[in-house]
Tab-separated table of C-alpha atoms in Angstrom:
chain	number	residue	atom	x	y	z
A	1	UNK	CA	180.747	105.406	99.958
A	2	UNK	CA	182.244	104.291	102.568
A	3	UNK	CA	186.103	102.912	103.417
A	4	UNK	CA	186.104	100.448	105.440
A	5	UNK	CA	183.889	96.867	105.253
A	6	UNK	CA	180.107	97.109	106.092
A	7	UNK	CA	179.042	93.166	106.984
A	8	UNK	CA	175.532	93.908	107.769
A	9	UNK	CA	173.353	97.259	106.897
A	10	UNK	CA	169.628	97.963	107.730
A	11	UNK	CA	167.581	101.713	109.289
A	12	UNK	CA	168.660	100.926	113.047
A	13	UNK	CA	172.002	99.039	112.699
A	14	UNK	CA	175.529	99.309	110.849
A	15	UNK	CA	178.656	95.850	111.194
A	16	UNK	CA	181.273	96.947	110.161
A	17	UNK	CA	184.813	95.056	109.145
A	18	UNK	CA	187.299	97.198	111.515
A	19	UNK	CA	190.419	96.814	110.546
A	20	UNK	CA	193.152	95.539	113.733
A	21	UNK	CA	194.746	99.066	113.758
A	22	UNK	CA	192.031	100.884	114.467
A	23	UNK	CA	191.227	102.222	118.121
A	24	UNK	CA	187.699	102.258	119.081
A	25	UNK	CA	188.134	105.987	121.294
A	26	UNK	CA	190.158	108.526	120.729
A	27	UNK	CA	194.157	107.985	121.738
A	28	UNK	CA	194.889	110.124	124.600
A	29	UNK	CA	197.865	111.459	122.772
A	30	UNK	CA	195.786	111.845	119.434
A	31	UNK	CA	196.422	109.660	115.534
A	32	UNK	CA	192.973	108.801	114.014
A	33	UNK	CA	190.329	106.530	115.389
A	34	UNK	CA	186.986	105.084	114.952
A	35	UNK	CA	185.583	108.744	115.351
A	36	UNK	CA	187.446	109.817	111.784
A	37	UNK	CA	185.220	107.566	109.630
A	38	UNK	CA	181.567	108.498	110.748
A	39	UNK	CA	181.060	110.767	108.329
A	40	UNK	CA	180.877	108.865	106.224
A	41	UNK	CA	179.678	105.587	108.028
A	42	UNK	CA	176.071	107.810	107.833
A	43	UNK	CA	174.934	106.453	104.095
A	44	UNK	CA	172.795	108.945	104.038
A	45	UNK	CA	171.612	109.016	107.253
A	46	UNK	CA	171.217	111.975	109.706
A	47	UNK	CA	172.651	111.374	112.805
A	48	UNK	CA	176.945	109.959	112.841
A	49	UNK	CA	176.016	105.994	114.320
A	50	UNK	CA	177.438	105.328	117.892
A	51	UNK	CA	179.760	101.844	118.169
A	52	UNK	CA	177.537	99.990	120.559
A	53	UNK	CA	180.336	97.836	121.955
A	54	UNK	CA	184.353	97.387	122.107
A	55	UNK	CA	187.117	96.226	120.190
A	56	UNK	CA	190.605	96.297	121.224
A	57	UNK	CA	192.493	98.909	119.234
A	58	UNK	CA	194.736	95.409	117.329
A	59	UNK	CA	191.447	93.333	117.177
A	60	UNK	CA	189.816	93.433	113.531
A	61	UNK	CA	186.141	92.460	112.439
A	62	UNK	CA	182.191	92.910	113.122
A	63	UNK	CA	181.458	95.874	115.640
A	64	UNK	CA	177.687	96.641	115.465
A	65	UNK	CA	177.189	100.638	115.037
A	66	UNK	CA	173.519	101.515	115.924
A	67	UNK	CA	172.025	104.447	114.099
A	68	UNK	CA	170.041	106.666	116.442
A	69	UNK	CA	170.068	106.625	120.724
A	70	UNK	CA	167.166	105.012	120.832
A	71	UNK	CA	168.922	101.683	118.725
A	72	UNK	CA	171.704	102.802	121.314
A	73	UNK	CA	169.665	101.914	124.529
A	74	UNK	CA	167.537	98.528	123.144
A	75	UNK	CA	171.400	97.432	121.219
A	76	UNK	CA	172.976	97.797	124.758
A	77	UNK	CA	169.975	96.001	126.877
A	78	UNK	CA	170.620	93.026	124.402
A	79	UNK	CA	174.684	92.400	125.469
A	80	UNK	CA	172.935	93.159	129.084
A	81	UNK	CA	170.329	90.083	128.517
A	82	UNK	CA	173.074	88.633	127.356
A	83	UNK	CA	171.057	88.374	123.541
A	84	UNK	CA	174.686	88.413	121.328
A	85	UNK	CA	176.816	85.692	120.288
A	86	UNK	CA	179.874	86.893	119.139
A	87	UNK	CA	182.688	84.224	117.781
A	88	UNK	CA	186.461	85.258	117.638
A	89	UNK	CA	189.190	84.020	115.997
A	90	UNK	CA	192.965	83.899	118.009
A	91	UNK	CA	195.973	82.666	116.853
A	92	UNK	CA	197.687	81.250	120.059
A	93	UNK	CA	201.753	81.417	120.393
A	94	UNK	CA	201.756	77.849	120.683
A	95	UNK	CA	200.596	74.375	121.363
A	96	UNK	CA	197.732	72.885	123.020
A	97	UNK	CA	196.814	69.097	124.014
A	98	UNK	CA	192.682	69.425	124.548
A	99	UNK	CA	189.837	69.913	121.033
A	100	UNK	CA	188.138	72.258	123.147
A	101	UNK	CA	186.744	72.971	126.529
A	102	UNK	CA	185.989	76.000	129.020
A	103	UNK	CA	187.759	78.635	130.445
A	104	UNK	CA	186.298	79.864	133.583
A	105	UNK	CA	188.135	82.820	135.914
A	106	UNK	CA	187.905	85.210	137.675
A	107	UNK	CA	189.502	87.455	136.462
A	108	UNK	CA	190.761	90.805	138.752
A	109	UNK	CA	192.907	94.499	136.645
A	110	UNK	CA	196.009	95.615	137.830
A	111	UNK	CA	198.530	98.485	137.849
A	112	UNK	CA	201.667	99.271	137.860
A	113	UNK	CA	203.814	102.028	137.277
A	114	UNK	CA	207.091	99.577	135.132
A	115	UNK	CA	204.406	97.867	133.242
A	116	UNK	CA	200.800	99.700	132.569
A	117	UNK	CA	197.603	97.902	133.742
A	118	UNK	CA	196.670	95.202	133.338
A	119	UNK	CA	194.016	91.657	133.414
A	120	UNK	CA	194.779	88.669	136.652
A	121	UNK	CA	193.288	85.950	137.059
A	122	UNK	CA	192.296	86.356	140.657
A	123	UNK	CA	189.411	84.899	143.255
A	124	UNK	CA	188.280	87.697	144.230
A	125	UNK	CA	187.829	89.297	140.322
A	126	UNK	CA	184.253	88.934	138.171
A	127	UNK	CA	183.484	86.170	136.731
A	128	UNK	CA	184.320	84.931	132.872
A	129	UNK	CA	183.861	82.198	130.916
A	130	UNK	CA	185.385	81.368	127.387
A	131	UNK	CA	183.833	78.985	125.708
A	132	UNK	CA	186.702	77.266	123.527
A	133	UNK	CA	187.846	74.472	120.466
A	134	UNK	CA	191.468	74.117	118.386
A	135	UNK	CA	191.741	74.117	114.846
A	136	UNK	CA	194.460	73.577	113.670
A	137	UNK	CA	198.042	73.888	114.972
A	138	UNK	CA	200.773	74.498	111.869
A	139	UNK	CA	204.511	75.331	112.899
A	140	UNK	CA	204.407	75.811	116.685
A	141	UNK	CA	201.133	78.261	116.437
A	142	UNK	CA	197.151	77.344	116.890
A	143	UNK	CA	194.158	79.100	115.423
A	144	UNK	CA	191.663	78.533	117.264
A	145	UNK	CA	187.989	79.422	117.929
A	146	UNK	CA	186.382	80.941	120.763
A	147	UNK	CA	182.862	81.728	122.220
A	148	UNK	CA	183.241	84.426	124.867
A	149	UNK	CA	180.003	84.686	127.188
A	150	UNK	CA	181.412	87.340	128.955
A	151	UNK	CA	182.567	90.334	127.376
A	152	UNK	CA	185.210	91.015	130.148
A	153	UNK	CA	187.738	93.658	129.315
A	154	UNK	CA	190.794	91.923	127.548
A	155	UNK	CA	188.871	88.451	128.232
A	156	UNK	CA	189.757	86.110	125.447
A	157	UNK	CA	193.671	87.817	126.366
A	158	UNK	CA	193.861	86.533	129.064
A	159	UNK	CA	192.463	83.074	129.006
A	160	UNK	CA	194.767	82.554	126.383
A	161	UNK	CA	197.767	82.578	128.914
A	162	UNK	CA	195.459	81.550	131.805
A	163	UNK	CA	193.629	78.719	130.536
A	164	UNK	CA	195.206	77.660	127.600
A	165	UNK	CA	199.049	78.041	129.006
A	166	UNK	CA	200.094	80.746	126.047
A	167	UNK	CA	199.184	83.820	124.671
A	168	UNK	CA	197.363	85.315	121.649
A	169	UNK	CA	200.669	85.721	119.116
A	170	UNK	CA	201.573	89.683	119.299
A	171	UNK	CA	199.713	90.227	121.685
A	172	UNK	CA	202.308	92.856	124.248
A	173	UNK	CA	201.116	92.559	126.812
A	174	UNK	CA	200.286	88.837	128.184
A	175	UNK	CA	202.851	87.641	124.927
A	176	UNK	CA	206.039	89.343	123.360
A	177	UNK	CA	204.853	91.550	121.114
A	178	UNK	CA	204.571	91.597	117.650
A	179	UNK	CA	207.775	90.768	116.047
A	180	UNK	CA	208.819	90.429	112.578
A	181	UNK	CA	210.355	86.489	110.299
A	182	UNK	CA	209.108	83.475	110.797
A	183	UNK	CA	205.963	83.069	113.479
A	184	UNK	CA	206.641	86.895	113.780
A	185	UNK	CA	202.889	89.233	114.390
A	186	UNK	CA	202.348	92.635	113.448
A	187	UNK	CA	199.229	92.956	115.389
A	188	UNK	CA	197.971	90.518	118.881
A	189	UNK	CA	195.926	87.874	116.317
A	190	UNK	CA	192.293	88.196	117.310
A	191	UNK	CA	189.443	88.794	115.303
A	192	UNK	CA	186.100	89.243	115.489
A	193	UNK	CA	184.719	86.425	113.032
A	194	UNK	CA	180.755	86.715	113.544
A	195	UNK	CA	177.755	88.966	115.745
A	196	UNK	CA	174.760	87.570	116.018
A	197	UNK	CA	172.268	90.153	117.828
A	198	UNK	CA	169.168	88.962	118.372
A	199	UNK	CA	165.560	91.164	118.598
A	200	UNK	CA	163.093	91.519	119.218
A	201	UNK	CA	160.402	91.001	116.660
A	202	UNK	CA	162.576	91.379	114.065
A	203	UNK	CA	164.720	89.684	112.088
A	204	UNK	CA	168.441	89.285	113.791
A	205	UNK	CA	171.532	91.490	113.418
A	206	UNK	CA	174.367	88.436	111.626
A	207	UNK	CA	177.633	89.599	110.734
A	208	UNK	CA	180.160	87.464	109.813
A	209	UNK	CA	184.016	88.976	108.772
A	210	UNK	CA	186.490	86.498	106.817
A	211	UNK	CA	189.600	86.237	107.584
A	212	UNK	CA	192.066	88.529	108.054
A	213	UNK	CA	195.234	89.102	105.645
A	214	UNK	CA	197.182	89.104	108.695
A	215	UNK	CA	196.591	85.706	109.755
A	216	UNK	CA	196.998	83.895	105.849
A	217	UNK	CA	199.981	85.129	105.502
A	218	UNK	CA	201.033	82.855	108.757
A	219	UNK	CA	199.747	79.866	106.113
A	220	UNK	CA	195.831	79.556	108.230
A	221	UNK	CA	193.597	79.243	106.111
A	222	UNK	CA	188.817	80.731	107.046
A	223	UNK	CA	187.418	77.722	108.501
A	224	UNK	CA	184.499	77.964	106.676
A	225	UNK	CA	187.988	75.889	104.129
A	226	UNK	CA	188.061	73.398	107.588
A	227	UNK	CA	186.692	70.071	107.392
A	228	UNK	CA	183.205	70.020	108.890
A	229	UNK	CA	183.782	67.039	110.829
A	230	UNK	CA	184.950	69.006	114.136
A	231	UNK	CA	182.131	68.683	117.227
A	232	UNK	CA	179.864	71.535	116.608
A	233	UNK	CA	179.941	74.510	119.776
A	234	UNK	CA	176.318	74.369	121.509
A	235	UNK	CA	174.436	77.002	122.045
A	236	UNK	CA	176.055	80.424	123.049
A	237	UNK	CA	174.172	83.762	124.738
A	238	UNK	CA	176.793	86.821	125.001
């Protein structure tokens, strides 16, 4: 029995509900990681599952695992061919005037001894695209639904800051970091809420993750409870 919730399971795939604070890879300084959970995530299979993609340590929600090397290869190709659709929820530390839109930026990685590395918008960077819509504003914060069309490192985090003009609440790299008190956040407030992986000859892998408790504590509700008169997103493939 896994201590991590299983959102989807079949013979070649698992989608787990990754908790915030659990890194995918073992930190250089040591400490717990997803590796410590892989034995219990065998769930009767001989092989331990393997993470197909990455979520930042702070990011919670849908994470796809492959149960064998052939499945891993097929799922990697699905990501490369944009046969994967992802939906994220993020809380901005600020408000935006528009209701929906697209953010298209070229992104590059920079590094300094003082601040470490981060992504920036730069003309010579790699192209990135995220579609978004505003769900609700509350106490100077905004709940946004994001559909990343590309999968660049820190894409949603830098798109929030450079594209929407406000960082994700709690982001220690692009914002002010976790803060206590009203409006504070224990982490970067980003949640992978839904995942769809299309497969040739098989039904798609589909999973949804409920809104996490730290989002709810800030007074936001699950989008499923938000009135349905919001505009529907168009087709997407990541």
